[in-house]
Short mmCIF file of C-alpha atoms in Angstrom, two decimals:
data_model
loop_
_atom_site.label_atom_id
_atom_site.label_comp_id
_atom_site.label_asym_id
_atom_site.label_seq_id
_atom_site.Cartn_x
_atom_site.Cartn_y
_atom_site.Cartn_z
CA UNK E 1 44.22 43.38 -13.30
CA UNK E 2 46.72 41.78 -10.74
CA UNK E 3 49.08 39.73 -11.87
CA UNK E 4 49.03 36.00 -10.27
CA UNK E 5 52.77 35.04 -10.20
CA UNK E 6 54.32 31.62 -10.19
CA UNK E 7 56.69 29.74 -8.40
CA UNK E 8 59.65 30.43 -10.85
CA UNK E 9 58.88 34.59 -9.62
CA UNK E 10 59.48 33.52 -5.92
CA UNK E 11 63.45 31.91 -6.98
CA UNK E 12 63.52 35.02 -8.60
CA UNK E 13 62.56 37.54 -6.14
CA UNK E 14 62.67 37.02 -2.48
CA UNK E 15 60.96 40.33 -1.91
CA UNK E 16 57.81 38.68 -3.51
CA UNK E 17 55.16 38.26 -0.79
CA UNK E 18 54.79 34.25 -0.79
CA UNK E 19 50.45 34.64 -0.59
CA UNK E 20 50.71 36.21 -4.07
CA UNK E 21 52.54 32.99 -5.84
CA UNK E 22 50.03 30.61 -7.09
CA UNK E 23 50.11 27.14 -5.36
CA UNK E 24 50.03 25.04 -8.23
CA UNK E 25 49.78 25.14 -11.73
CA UNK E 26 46.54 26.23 -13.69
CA UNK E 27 44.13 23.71 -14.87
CA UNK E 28 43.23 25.73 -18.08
CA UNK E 29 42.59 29.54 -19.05
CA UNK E 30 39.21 30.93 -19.72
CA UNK E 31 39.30 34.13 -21.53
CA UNK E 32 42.92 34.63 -20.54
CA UNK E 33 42.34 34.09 -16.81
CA UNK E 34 43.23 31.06 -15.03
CA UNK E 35 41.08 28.31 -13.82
CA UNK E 36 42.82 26.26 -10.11
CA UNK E 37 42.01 23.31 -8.53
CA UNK E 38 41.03 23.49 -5.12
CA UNK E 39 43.36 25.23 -2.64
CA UNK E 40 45.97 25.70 -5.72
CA UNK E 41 44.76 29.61 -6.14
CA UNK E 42 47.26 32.43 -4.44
CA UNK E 43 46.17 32.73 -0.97
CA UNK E 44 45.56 36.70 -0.83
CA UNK E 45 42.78 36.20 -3.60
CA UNK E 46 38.99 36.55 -2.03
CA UNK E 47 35.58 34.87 -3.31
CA UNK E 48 32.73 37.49 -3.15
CA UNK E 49 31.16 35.95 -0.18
CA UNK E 50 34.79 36.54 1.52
CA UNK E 51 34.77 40.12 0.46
CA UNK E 52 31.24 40.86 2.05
CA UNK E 53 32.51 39.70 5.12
CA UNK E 54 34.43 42.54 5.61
CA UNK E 55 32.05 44.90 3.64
CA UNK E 56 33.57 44.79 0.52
CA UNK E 57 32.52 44.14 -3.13
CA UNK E 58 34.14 43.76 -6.65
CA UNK E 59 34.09 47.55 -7.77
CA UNK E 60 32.72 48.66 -11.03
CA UNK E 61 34.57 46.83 -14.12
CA UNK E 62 37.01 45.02 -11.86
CA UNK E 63 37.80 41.54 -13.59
CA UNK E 64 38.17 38.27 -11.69
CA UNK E 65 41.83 37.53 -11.71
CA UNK E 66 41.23 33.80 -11.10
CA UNK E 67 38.63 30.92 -11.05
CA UNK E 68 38.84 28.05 -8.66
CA UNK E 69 37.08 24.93 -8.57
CA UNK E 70 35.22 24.36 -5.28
CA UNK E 71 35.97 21.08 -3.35
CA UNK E 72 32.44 19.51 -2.46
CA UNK E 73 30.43 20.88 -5.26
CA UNK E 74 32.79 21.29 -8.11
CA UNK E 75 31.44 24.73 -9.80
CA UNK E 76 33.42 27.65 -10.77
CA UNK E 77 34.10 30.50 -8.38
CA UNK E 78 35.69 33.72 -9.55
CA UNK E 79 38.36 35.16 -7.44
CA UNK E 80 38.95 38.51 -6.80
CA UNK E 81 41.82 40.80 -5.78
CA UNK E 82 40.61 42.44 -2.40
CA UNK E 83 43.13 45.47 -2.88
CA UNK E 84 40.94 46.23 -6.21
CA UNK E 85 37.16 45.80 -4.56
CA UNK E 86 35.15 48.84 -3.44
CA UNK E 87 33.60 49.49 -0.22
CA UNK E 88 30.25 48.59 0.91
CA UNK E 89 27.43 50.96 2.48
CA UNK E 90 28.19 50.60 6.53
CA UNK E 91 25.22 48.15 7.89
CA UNK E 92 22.27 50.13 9.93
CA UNK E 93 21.69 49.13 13.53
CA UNK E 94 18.51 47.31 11.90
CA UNK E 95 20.81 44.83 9.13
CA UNK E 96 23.50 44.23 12.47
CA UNK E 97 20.31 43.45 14.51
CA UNK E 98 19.13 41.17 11.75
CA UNK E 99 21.91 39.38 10.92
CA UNK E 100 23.34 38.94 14.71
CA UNK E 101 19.36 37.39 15.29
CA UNK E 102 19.89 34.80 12.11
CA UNK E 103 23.55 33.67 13.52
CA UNK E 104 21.98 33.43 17.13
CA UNK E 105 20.54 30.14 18.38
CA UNK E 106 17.09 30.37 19.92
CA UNK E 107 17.74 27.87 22.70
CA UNK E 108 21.34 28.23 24.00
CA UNK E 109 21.92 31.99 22.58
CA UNK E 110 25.05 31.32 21.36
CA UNK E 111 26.03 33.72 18.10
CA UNK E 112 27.62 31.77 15.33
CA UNK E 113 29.84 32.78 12.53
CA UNK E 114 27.16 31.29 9.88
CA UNK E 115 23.24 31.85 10.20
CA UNK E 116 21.73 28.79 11.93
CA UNK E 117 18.32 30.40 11.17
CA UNK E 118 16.49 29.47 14.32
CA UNK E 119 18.62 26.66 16.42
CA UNK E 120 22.11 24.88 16.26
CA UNK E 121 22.73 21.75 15.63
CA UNK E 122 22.94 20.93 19.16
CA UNK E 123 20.28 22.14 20.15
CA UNK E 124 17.62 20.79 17.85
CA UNK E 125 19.19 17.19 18.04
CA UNK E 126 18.70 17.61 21.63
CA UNK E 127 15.39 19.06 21.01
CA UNK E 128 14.50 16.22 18.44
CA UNK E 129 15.44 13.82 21.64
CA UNK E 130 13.55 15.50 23.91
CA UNK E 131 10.61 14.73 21.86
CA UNK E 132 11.14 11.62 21.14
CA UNK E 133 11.38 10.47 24.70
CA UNK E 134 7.89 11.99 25.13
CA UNK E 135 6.26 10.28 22.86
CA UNK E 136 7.68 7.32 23.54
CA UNK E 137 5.89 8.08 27.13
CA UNK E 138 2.43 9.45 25.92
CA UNK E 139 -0.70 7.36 25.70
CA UNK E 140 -1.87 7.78 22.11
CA UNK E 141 -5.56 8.20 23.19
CA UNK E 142 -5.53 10.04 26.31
CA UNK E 143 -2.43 11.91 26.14
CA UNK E 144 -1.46 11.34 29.10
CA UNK E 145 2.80 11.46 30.05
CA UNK E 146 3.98 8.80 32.26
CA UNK E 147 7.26 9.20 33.96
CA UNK E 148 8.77 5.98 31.93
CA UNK E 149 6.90 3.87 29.31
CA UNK E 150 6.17 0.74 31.59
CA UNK E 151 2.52 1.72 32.18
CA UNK E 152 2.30 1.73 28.19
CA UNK E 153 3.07 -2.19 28.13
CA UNK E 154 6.73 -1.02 27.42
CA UNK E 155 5.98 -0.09 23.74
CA UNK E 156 6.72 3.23 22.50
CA UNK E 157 3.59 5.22 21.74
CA UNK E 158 1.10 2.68 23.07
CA UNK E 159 -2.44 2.67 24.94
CA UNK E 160 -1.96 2.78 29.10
CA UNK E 161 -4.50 0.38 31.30
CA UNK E 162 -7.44 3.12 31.21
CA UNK E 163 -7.36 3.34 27.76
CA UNK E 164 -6.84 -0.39 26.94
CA UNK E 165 -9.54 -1.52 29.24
CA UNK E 166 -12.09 1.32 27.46
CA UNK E 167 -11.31 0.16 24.50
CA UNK E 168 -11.56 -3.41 24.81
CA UNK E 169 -14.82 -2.73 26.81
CA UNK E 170 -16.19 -0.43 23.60
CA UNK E 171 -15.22 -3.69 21.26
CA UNK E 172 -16.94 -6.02 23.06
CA UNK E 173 -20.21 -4.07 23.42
CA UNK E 174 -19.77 -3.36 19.19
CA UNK E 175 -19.36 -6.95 18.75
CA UNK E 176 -22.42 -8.16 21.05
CA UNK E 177 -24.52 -5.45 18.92
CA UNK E 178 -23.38 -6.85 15.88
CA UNK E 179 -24.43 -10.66 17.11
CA UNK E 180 -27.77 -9.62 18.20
CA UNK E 181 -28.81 -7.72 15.25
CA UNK E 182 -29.99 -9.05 11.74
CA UNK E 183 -27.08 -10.34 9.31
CA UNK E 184 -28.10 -8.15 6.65
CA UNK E 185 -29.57 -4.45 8.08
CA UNK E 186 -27.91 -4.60 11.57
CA UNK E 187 -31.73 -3.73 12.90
CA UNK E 188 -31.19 -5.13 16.71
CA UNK E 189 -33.21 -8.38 17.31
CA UNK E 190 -32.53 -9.55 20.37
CA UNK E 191 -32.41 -7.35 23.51
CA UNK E 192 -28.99 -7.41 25.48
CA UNK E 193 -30.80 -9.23 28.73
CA UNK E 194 -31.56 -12.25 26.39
CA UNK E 195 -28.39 -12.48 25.19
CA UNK E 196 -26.37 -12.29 27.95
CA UNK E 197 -28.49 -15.72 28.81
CA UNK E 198 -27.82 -17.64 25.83
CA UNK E 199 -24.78 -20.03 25.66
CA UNK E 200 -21.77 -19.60 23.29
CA UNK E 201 -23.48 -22.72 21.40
CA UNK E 202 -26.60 -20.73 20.75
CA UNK E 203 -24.69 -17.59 20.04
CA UNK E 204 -22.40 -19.45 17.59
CA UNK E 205 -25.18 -21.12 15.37
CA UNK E 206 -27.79 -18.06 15.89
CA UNK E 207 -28.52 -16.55 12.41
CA UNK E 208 -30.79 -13.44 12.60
CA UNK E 209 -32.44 -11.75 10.17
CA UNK E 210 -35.50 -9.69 10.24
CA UNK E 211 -38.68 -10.20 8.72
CA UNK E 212 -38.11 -7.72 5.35
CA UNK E 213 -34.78 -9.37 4.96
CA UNK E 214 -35.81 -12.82 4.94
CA UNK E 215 -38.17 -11.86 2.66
CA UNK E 216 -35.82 -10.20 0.22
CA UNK E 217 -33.36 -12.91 0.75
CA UNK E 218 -36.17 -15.85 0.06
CA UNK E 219 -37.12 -13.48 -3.54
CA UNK E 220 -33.60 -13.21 -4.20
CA UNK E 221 -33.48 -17.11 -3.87
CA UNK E 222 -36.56 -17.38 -6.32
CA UNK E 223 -35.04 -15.21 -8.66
CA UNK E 224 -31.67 -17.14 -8.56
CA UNK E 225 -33.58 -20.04 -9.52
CA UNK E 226 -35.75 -18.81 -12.11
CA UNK E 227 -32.28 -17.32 -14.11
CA UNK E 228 -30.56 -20.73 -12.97
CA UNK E 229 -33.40 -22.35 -15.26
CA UNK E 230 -33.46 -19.99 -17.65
CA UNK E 231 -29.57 -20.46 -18.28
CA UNK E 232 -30.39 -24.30 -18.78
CA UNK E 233 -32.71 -24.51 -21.41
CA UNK E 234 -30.62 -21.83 -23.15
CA UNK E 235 -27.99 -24.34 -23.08
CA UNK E 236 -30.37 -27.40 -24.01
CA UNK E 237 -32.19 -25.47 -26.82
CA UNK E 238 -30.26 -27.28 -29.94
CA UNK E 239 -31.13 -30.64 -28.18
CA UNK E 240 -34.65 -29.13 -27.79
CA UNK E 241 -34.70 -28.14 -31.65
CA UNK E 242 -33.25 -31.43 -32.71
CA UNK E 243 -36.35 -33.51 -30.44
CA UNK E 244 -38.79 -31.29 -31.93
CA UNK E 245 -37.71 -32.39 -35.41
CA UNK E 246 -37.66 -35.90 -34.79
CA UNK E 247 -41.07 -35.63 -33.18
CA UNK E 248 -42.44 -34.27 -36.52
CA UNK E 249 -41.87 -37.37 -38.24
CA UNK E 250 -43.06 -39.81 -36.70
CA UNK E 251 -41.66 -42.86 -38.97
CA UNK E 252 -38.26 -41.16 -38.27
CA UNK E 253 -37.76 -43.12 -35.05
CA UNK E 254 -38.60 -45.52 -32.85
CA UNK E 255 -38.91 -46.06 -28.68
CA UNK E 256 -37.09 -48.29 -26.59
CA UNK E 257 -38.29 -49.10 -23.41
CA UNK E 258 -36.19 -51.40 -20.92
CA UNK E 259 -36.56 -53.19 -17.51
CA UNK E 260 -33.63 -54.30 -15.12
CA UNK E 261 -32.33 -55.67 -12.43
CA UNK E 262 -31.47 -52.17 -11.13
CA UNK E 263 -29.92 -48.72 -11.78
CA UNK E 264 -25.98 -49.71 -11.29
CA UNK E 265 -23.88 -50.16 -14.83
CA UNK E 266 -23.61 -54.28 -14.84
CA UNK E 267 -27.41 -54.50 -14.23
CA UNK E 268 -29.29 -56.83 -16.47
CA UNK E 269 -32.12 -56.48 -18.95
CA UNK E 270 -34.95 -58.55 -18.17
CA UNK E 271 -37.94 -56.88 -20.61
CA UNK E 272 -37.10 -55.25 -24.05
CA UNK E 273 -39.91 -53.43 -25.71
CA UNK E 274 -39.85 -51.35 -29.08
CA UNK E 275 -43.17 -49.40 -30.62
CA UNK E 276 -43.50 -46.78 -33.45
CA UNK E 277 -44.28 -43.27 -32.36
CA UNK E 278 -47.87 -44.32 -33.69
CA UNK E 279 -47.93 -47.15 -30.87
CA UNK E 280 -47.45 -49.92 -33.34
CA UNK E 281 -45.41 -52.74 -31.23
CA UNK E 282 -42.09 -53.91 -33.08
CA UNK E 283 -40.84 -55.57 -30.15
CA UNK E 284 -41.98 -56.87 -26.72
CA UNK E 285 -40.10 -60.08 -24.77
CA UNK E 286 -39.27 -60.98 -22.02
CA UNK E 287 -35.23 -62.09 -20.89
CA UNK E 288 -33.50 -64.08 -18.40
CA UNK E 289 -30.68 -62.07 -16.85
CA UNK E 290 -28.98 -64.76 -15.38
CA UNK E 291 -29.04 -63.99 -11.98
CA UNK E 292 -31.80 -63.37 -9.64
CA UNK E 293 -33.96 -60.44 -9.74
CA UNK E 294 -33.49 -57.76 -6.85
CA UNK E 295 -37.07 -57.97 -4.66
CA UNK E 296 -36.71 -53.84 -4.92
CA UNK E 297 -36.67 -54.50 -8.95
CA UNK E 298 -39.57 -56.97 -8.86
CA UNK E 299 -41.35 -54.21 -6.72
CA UNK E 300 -41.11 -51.70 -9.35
CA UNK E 301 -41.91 -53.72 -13.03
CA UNK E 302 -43.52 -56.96 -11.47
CA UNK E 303 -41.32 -59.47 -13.16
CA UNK E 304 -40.15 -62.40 -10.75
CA UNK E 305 -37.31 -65.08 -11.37
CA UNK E 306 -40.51 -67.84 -11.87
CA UNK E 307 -41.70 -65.30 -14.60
CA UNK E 308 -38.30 -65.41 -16.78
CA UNK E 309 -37.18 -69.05 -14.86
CA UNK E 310 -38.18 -70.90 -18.85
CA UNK E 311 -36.51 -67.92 -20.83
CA UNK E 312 -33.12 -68.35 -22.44
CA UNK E 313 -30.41 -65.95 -21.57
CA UNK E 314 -29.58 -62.68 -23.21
CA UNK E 315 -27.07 -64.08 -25.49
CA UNK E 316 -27.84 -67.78 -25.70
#
């Protein structure tokens, strides 16, 4: 293995070729070799992408005689002494072709050190551009490329005058055939000719349907009903249960009819009766209220302020 000398060898030795001395000391040893920082390894030391450059390769057994740390990625790279490697099989015309067409760029032909596999940088920014500015100049319908994007309303990618004007044309006819057909099936209902007669009052408050669905709608309706009543007496069926009780025994309670002045909360009574459930009268009188009677009470129980004018108020 080649020996890796240090800076102390150089004061030593002026013979001692300087890109054989290390340029800085070893971060650790694995397995007796040492491991450099970046751009610390002796200079005349080759990575084995270096040594295929030049159609080389570590021979058989050959040892690394260093490691290095690479700068951007951080991983371990063995370094080899080039003096040590082997020679590689000369390249057929086919590899050089290959590997000239992978470092060649596509657009400019320009051959690069590196592959660029298809186009430089350069070029496919410019490329990447170039596309751009089309499409910033393309009507997304038609497809059609304008010189600039002004007949596109100035907005990149947008609709020019042909396209706008079809479309808005197409909308209006969809929403006119929406208006004049029934609400719930879209059948058409009214022909276009009537239409076009009727104001925008009568077109806002029209509300088509066709015979089936006003049918289905008014069963619906029905149906909504019947389940709203259902849903009631489910809820009133313990006050149902509880009547029915009290209606069994008919000592149990006792009804109480009133009359009034009217409906609102500081109405006044002015008849009180109260009978059995076997129509046997407890109670049945008469009462001043204290004010006059409404003529839309008097219409409804007959009882007049001369009736109740002798009576003694409720309370008196």
């Amino acid at each position: 293995m080649s020996e890796v000398l240090t800076a102390s060898a150089v004061e030593q030795n002026d013979e001692v070729d300087p890109d054989r001395v290390a340029r800085g000391e070893p971060l650790k040893f694995v397995g007796g070799v040492p491991v450099y920082d970046s751009g610390r390894a002796p200079a005349f030391l080759r990575t084995k992408t270096q040594l295929g450059r030049v159609r080389r390769k570590p021979a058989v057994g050959q040892r690394p005689v260093a490691y290095i740390y690479t700068r951007w990625y951080g991983d371990r790279v063995a370094l080899w002494d080039p003096e040590q490697s082997a020679k590689m099989r000369p390249l057929s015309a086919l590899q050089r072709r290959q590997m000239e067409q992978r470092r060649t760029c596509t657009a400019c032909g320009e051959v690069f050190r590196s592959p660029v596999w298809g186009m430089c940088r350069p070029c496919r920014q410019r490329r990447e551009q170039q596309a751009a500015d089309q499409r910033r100049r393309t009507c997304q319908v038609c497809g059609t490329v304008f010189r600039n994007a002004a007949p596109l309303g100035g907005f990149s990618g947008g609709l020019c005058l042909a396209c706008d004007e079809r479309i808005e044309r197409g909308r209006k006819v969809a929403l006119s055939l929406v208006d004049r057909s029934c609400r719930r099936c879209l059948t058409q209902l009214v022909p276009l000719a009537v239409w076009s007669k009727m104001s925008e009052r009568e077109r806002a408050v029209a509300d088509w349907y066709c015979t089936p669905c006003e049918r289905e709608i008014e069963r619906e309706r029905a149906e909504a009903q019947r389940q709203a009543d259902r849903d009631r007496w489910e809820d009133l069926g313990p006050t149902i249960a509880w009547a029915q009780k009290i209606l069994a025994e008919p000592e149990a309670y006792a009804i109480v009819d009133t009359e009034t002045t009217g409906l609102a909360a500081t109405s006044r009574i002015v008849e009180i009766a109260v009978t059995t459930a076997a129509g046997t009268v407890l109670l049945n009188t008469l009462l001043n209220p204290g004010e006059p009677i409404p003529a839309e009470a008097t219409a409804i129980h007959g009882i007049t302020d001369a009736v109740v004018a002798d009576l003694s108020e409720p309370g008196g």
